[in-house]
PDB file of C-alpha atoms and ligand atoms in Angstrom:
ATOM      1  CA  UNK Q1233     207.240 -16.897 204.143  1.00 93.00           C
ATOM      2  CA  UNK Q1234     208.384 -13.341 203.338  1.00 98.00           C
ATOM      3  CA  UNK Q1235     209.710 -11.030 206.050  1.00 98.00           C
ATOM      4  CA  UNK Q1236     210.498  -7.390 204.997  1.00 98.00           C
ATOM      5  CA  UNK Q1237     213.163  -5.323 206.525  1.00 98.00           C
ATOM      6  CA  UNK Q1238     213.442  -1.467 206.278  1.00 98.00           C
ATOM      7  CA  UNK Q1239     217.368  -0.946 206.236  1.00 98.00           C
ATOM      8  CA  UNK Q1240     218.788   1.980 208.182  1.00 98.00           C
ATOM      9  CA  UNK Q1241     217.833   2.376 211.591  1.00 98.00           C
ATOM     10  CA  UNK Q1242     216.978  -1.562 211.774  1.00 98.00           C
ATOM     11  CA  UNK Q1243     219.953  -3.293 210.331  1.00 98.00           C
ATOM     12  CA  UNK Q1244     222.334  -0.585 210.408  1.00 98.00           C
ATOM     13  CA  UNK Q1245     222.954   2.312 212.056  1.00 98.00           C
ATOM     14  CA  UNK Q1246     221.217   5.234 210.803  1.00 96.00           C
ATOM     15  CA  UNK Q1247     222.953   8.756 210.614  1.00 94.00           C
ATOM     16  CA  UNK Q1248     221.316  12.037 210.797  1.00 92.00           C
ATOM     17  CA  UNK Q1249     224.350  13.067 207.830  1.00 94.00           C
ATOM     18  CA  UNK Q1250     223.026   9.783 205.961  1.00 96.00           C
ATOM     19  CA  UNK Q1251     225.085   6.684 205.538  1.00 97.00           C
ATOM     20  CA  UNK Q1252     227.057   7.525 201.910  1.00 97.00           C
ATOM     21  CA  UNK Q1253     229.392   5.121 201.265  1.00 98.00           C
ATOM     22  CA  UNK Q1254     229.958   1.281 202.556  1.00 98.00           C
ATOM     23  CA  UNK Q1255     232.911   2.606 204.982  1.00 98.00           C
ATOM     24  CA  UNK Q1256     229.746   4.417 206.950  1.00 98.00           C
ATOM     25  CA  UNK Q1257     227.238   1.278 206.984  1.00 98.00           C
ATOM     26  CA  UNK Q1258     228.018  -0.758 210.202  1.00 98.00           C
ATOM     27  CA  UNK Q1259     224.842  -2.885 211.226  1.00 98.00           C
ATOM     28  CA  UNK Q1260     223.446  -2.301 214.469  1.00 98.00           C
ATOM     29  CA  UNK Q1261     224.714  -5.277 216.716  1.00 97.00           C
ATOM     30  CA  UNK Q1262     222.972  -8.667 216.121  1.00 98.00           C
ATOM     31  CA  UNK Q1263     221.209  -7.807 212.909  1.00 98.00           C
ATOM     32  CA  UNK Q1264     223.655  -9.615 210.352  1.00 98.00           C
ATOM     33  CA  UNK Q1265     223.124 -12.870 212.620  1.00 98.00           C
ATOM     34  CA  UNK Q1266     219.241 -12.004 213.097  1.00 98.00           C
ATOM     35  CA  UNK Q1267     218.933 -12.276 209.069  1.00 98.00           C
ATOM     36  CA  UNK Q1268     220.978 -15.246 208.578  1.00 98.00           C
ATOM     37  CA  UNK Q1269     218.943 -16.892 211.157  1.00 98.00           C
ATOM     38  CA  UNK Q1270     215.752 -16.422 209.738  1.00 98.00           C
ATOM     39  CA  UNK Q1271     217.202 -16.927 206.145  1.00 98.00           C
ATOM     40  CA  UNK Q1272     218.402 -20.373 207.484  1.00 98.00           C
ATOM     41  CA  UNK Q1273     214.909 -21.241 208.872  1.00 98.00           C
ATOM     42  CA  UNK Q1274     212.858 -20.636 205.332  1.00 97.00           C
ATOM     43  CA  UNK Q1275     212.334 -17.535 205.284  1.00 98.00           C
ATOM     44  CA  UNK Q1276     213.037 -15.041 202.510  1.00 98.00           C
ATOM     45  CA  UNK Q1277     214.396 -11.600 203.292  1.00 98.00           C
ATOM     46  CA  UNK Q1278     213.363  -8.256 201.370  1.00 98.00           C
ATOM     47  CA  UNK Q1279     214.328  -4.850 202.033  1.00 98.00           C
ATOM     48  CA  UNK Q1280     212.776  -1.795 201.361  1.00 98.00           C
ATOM     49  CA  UNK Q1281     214.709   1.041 202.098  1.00 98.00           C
ATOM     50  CA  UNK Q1282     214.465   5.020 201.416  1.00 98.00           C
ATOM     51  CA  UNK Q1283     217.450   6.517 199.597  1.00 98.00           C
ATOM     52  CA  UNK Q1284     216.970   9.895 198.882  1.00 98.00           C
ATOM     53  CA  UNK Q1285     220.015  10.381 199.545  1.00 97.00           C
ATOM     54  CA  UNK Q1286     221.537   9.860 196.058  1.00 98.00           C
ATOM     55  CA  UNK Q1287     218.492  11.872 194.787  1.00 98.00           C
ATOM     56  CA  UNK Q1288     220.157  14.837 197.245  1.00 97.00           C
ATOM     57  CA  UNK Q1289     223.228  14.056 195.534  1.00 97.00           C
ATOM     58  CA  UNK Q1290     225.122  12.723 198.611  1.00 98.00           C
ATOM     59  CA  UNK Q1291     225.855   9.824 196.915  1.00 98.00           C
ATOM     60  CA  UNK Q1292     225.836   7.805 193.512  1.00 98.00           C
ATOM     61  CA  UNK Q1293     223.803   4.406 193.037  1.00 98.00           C
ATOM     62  CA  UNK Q1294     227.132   3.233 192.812  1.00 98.00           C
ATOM     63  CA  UNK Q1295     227.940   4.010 196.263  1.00 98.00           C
ATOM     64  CA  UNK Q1296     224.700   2.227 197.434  1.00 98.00           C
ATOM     65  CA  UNK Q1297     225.291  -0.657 195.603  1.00 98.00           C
ATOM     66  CA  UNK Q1298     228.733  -1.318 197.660  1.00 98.00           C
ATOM     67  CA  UNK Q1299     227.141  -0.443 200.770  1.00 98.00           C
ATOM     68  CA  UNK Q1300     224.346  -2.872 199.503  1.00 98.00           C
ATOM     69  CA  UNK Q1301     227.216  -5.683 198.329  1.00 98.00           C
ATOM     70  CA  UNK Q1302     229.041  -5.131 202.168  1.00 98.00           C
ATOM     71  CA  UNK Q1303     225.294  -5.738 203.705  1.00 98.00           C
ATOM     72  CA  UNK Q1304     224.982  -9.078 201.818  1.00 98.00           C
ATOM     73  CA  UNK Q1305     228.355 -10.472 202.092  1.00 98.00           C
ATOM     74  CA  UNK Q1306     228.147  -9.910 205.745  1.00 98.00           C
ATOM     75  CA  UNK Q1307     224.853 -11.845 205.843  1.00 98.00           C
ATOM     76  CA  UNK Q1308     226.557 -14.767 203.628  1.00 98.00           C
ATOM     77  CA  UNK Q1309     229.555 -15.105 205.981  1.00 98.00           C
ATOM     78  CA  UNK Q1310     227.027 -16.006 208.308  1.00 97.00           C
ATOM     79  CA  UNK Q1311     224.695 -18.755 206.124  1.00 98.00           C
ATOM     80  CA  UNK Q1312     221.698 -16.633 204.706  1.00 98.00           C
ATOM     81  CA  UNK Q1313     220.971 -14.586 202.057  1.00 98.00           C
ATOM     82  CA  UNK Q1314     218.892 -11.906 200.837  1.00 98.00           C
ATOM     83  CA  UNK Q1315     216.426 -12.172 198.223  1.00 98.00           C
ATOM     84  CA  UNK Q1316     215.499  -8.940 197.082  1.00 98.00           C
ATOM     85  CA  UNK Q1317     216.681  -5.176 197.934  1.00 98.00           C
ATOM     86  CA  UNK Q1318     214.104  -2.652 196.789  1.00 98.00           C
ATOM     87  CA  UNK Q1319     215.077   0.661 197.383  1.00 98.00           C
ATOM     88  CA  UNK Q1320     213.526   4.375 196.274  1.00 98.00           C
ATOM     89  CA  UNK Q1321     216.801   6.691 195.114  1.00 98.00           C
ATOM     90  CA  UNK Q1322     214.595   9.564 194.613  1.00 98.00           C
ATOM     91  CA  UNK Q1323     214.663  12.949 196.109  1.00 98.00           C
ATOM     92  CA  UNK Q1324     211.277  13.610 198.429  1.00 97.00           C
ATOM     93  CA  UNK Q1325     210.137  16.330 196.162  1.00 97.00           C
ATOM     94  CA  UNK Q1326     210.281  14.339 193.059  1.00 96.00           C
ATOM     95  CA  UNK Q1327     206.579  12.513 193.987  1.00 95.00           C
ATOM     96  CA  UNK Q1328     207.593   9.564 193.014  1.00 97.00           C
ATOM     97  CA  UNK Q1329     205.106   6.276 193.350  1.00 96.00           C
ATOM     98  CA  UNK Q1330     208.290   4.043 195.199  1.00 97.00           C
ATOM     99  CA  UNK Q1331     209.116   6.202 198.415  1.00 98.00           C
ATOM    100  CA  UNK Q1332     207.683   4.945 201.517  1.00 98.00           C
ATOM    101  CA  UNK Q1333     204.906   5.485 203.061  1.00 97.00           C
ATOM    102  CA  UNK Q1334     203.994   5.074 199.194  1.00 98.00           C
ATOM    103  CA  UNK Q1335     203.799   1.217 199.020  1.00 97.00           C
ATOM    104  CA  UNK Q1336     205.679   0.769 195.296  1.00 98.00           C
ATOM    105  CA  UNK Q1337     208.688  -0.472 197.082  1.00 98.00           C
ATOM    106  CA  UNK Q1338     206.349  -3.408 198.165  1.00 98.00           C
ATOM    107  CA  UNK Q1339     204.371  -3.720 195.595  1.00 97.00           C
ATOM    108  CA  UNK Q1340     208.134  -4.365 193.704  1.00 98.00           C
ATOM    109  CA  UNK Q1341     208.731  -6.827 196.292  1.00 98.00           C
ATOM    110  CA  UNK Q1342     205.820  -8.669 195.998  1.00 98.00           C
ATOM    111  CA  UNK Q1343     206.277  -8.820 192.131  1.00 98.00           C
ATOM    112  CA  UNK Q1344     209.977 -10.244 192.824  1.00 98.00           C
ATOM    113  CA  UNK Q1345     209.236 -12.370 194.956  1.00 98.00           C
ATOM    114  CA  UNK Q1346     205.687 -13.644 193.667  1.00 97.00           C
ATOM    115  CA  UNK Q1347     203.534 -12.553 196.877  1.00 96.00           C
ATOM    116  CA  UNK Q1348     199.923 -12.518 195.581  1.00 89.00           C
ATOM    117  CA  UNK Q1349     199.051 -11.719 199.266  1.00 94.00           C
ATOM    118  CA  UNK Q1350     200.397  -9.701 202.089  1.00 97.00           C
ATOM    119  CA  UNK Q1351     198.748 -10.706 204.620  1.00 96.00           C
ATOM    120  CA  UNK Q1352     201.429 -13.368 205.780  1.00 95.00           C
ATOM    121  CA  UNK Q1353     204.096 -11.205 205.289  1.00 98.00           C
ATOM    122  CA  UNK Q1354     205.767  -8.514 207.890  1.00 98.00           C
ATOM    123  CA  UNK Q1355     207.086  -5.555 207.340  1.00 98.00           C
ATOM    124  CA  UNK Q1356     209.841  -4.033 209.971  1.00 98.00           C
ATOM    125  CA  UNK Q1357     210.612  -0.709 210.228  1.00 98.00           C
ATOM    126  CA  UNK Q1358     211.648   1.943 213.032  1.00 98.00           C
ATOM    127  CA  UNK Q1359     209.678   4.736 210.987  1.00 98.00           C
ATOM    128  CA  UNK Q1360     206.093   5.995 211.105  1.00 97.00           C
ATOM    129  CA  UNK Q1361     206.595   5.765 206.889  1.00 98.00           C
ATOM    130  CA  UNK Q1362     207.836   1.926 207.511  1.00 98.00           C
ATOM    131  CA  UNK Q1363     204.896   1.151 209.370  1.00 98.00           C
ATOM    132  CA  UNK Q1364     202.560   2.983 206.960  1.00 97.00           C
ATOM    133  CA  UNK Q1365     203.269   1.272 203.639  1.00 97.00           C
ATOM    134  CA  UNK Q1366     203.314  -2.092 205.255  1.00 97.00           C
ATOM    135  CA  UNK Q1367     199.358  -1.066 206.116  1.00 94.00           C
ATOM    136  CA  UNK Q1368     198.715   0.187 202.960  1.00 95.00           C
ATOM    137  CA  UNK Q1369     199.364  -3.164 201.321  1.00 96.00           C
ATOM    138  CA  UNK Q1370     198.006  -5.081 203.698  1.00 95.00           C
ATOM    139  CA  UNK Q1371     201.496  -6.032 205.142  1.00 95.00           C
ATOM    140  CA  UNK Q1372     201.580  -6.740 208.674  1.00 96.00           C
ATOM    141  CA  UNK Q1373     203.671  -4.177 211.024  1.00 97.00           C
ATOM    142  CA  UNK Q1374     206.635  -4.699 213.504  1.00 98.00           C
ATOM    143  CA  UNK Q1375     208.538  -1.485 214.862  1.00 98.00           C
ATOM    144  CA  UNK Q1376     211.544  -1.950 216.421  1.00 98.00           C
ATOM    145  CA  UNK Q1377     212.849   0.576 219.178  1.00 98.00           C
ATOM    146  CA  UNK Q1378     216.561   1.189 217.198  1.00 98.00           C
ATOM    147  CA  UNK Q1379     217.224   4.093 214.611  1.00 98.00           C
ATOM    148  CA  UNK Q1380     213.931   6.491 214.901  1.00 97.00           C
ATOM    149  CA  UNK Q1381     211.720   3.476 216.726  1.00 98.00           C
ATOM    150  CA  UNK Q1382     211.603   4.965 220.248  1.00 98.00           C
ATOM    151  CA  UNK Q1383     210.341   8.346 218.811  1.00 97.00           C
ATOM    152  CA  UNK Q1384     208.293   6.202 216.350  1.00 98.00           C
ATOM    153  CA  UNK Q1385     206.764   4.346 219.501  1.00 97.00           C
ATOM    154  CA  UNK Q1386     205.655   8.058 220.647  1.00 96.00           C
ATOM    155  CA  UNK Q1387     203.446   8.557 218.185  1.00 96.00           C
ATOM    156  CA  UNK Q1388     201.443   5.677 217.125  1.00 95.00           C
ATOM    157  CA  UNK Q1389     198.683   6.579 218.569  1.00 92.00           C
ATOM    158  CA  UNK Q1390     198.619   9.966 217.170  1.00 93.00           C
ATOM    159  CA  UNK Q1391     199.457   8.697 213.641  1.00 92.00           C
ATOM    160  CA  UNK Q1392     195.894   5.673 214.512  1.00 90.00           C
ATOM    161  CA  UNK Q1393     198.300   2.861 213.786  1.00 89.00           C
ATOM    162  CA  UNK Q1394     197.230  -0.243 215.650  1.00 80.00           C
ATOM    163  CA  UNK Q1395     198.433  -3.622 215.495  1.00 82.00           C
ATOM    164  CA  UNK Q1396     201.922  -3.050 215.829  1.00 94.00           C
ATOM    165  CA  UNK Q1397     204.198  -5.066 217.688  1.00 96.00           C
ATOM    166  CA  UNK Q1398     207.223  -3.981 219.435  1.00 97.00           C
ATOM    167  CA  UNK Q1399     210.588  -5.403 219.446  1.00 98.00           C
ATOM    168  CA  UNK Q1400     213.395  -4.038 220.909  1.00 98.00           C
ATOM    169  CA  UNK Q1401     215.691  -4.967 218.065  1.00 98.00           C
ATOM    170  CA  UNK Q1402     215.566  -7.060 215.004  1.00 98.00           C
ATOM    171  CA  UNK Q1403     217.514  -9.630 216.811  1.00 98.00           C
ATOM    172  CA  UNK Q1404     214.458  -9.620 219.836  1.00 98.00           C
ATOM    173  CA  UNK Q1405     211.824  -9.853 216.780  1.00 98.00           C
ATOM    174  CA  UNK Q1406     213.598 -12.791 214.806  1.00 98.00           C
ATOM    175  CA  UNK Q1407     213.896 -14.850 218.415  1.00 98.00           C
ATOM    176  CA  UNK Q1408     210.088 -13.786 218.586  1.00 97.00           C
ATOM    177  CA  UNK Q1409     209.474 -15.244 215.306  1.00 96.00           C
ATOM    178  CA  UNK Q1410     211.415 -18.541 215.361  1.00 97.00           C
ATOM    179  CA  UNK Q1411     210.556 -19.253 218.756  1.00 91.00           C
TER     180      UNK Q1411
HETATM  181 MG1  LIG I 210     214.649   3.388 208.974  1.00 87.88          MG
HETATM  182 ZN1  LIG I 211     211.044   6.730 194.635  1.00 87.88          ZN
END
C-alpha cells in the first residue's frame, strides 16, 4: 500500500516567501510521527511536492535536497522511512509535464515504486492542484485543513471535486487510516 503526501502545507509549514533552505522547513506538529507511523505499519510513503521555487531562483536543488535530507532524518529518528520524493523544480511558466495538477509527479511515483494501479493508493494534499492530479490518475483524494486546506475546503464544490475526505491534519488522517 502506497500513500502519497504533498509536502508543504501538509508536513511542513508552508510560507507565503517559500521555504528556501532546511533552517526554514519545520513540520507542522505531528506529521514526522504521522509518517513513521504509517511507515511502521506497511505502508510506503511518496511525496510529490511543487518546487518552483528553485525554478524562481529562490533556491538551488541543493538547498532542497538538505531540506529534503532534514525531512527524512527526522522521519528515521522516529522508525520509518520514505520511499520516494518526487518533486517538479520548474518555474510555472516553463509548461512542464511534472507540475501538479499535471500528474507526471505521479506517474514518476508509480514508476518508482511499481504501482500499475492507482486506485488503492491516496494522495494528500491541502491544494486544489494536490487534489487534482491525484484524480487525474485515478489516485484517490484526502485534503487536509493545514497550509492552503481550509481555503481549499471552500472551493471544492466550485472546482466539481467529489470524493474527498477531510482530515484535519495528517496526523487525524493516518489515525483514520490505521484505525
Ligand atoms: Mg501544499
Ligand atoms: Zn515540472
Amino acid at each position: 500500500m502506497v500513500i502519497i503526501l504533498d509536502r508543504d502545507g501538509v508536513i511542513n509549514v508552508d510560507s507565503a516567501d517559500y521555504v528556501k533552505s532546511a533552517d526554514e522547513w519545520h513540520p507542522i506538529d505531528g506529521s514526522i510521527e504521522a509518517i513513521a507511523r504509517l511507515s511502521k505499519s506497511g505502508y510506503r510513503i511518496a511525496i510529490a511536492t511543487n518546487q518552483s521555487g528553485v525554478g524562481r531562483g529562490y533556491y538551488t536543488l541543493a538547498e532542497l535536497h538538505a531540506m529534503h535530507e532534514k525531512m527524512c532524518a527526522l522521519v528515521a529518528e522516529q522508525g520509518g522511512s520514505i520511499s520516494h520524493i518526487a518533486y517538479c523544480p520548474h518555474h510555472p511558466d516553463e509548461g512542464c509535464e511534472c507540475r501538479k495538477p499535471k500528474p507526471g509527479l505521479l506517474r514518476e511515483i508509480g514508476s518508482a515504486l511499481g504501482i500499475a494501479d492507482f486506485s488503492s493508493v491516496t494522495m494528500v494534499g491541502d491544494s486544489l492542484k494536490d487534489l487534482q492530479a491525484a484524480q487525474s490518475v485515478g489516485c484517490r483524494a484526502a485534503l487536509v485543513k493545514t497550509g492552503n486546506g481550509m481555503t481549499t475546503l471552500s472551493e471544492l464544490d466550485d472546482a466539481g471535486l467529489s470524493d474527498i475526505s477531510v482530515y484535519d491534519n495528517l496526523a487525524d488522517f493516518v489515525n483514520h487510516i490505521l484505525k
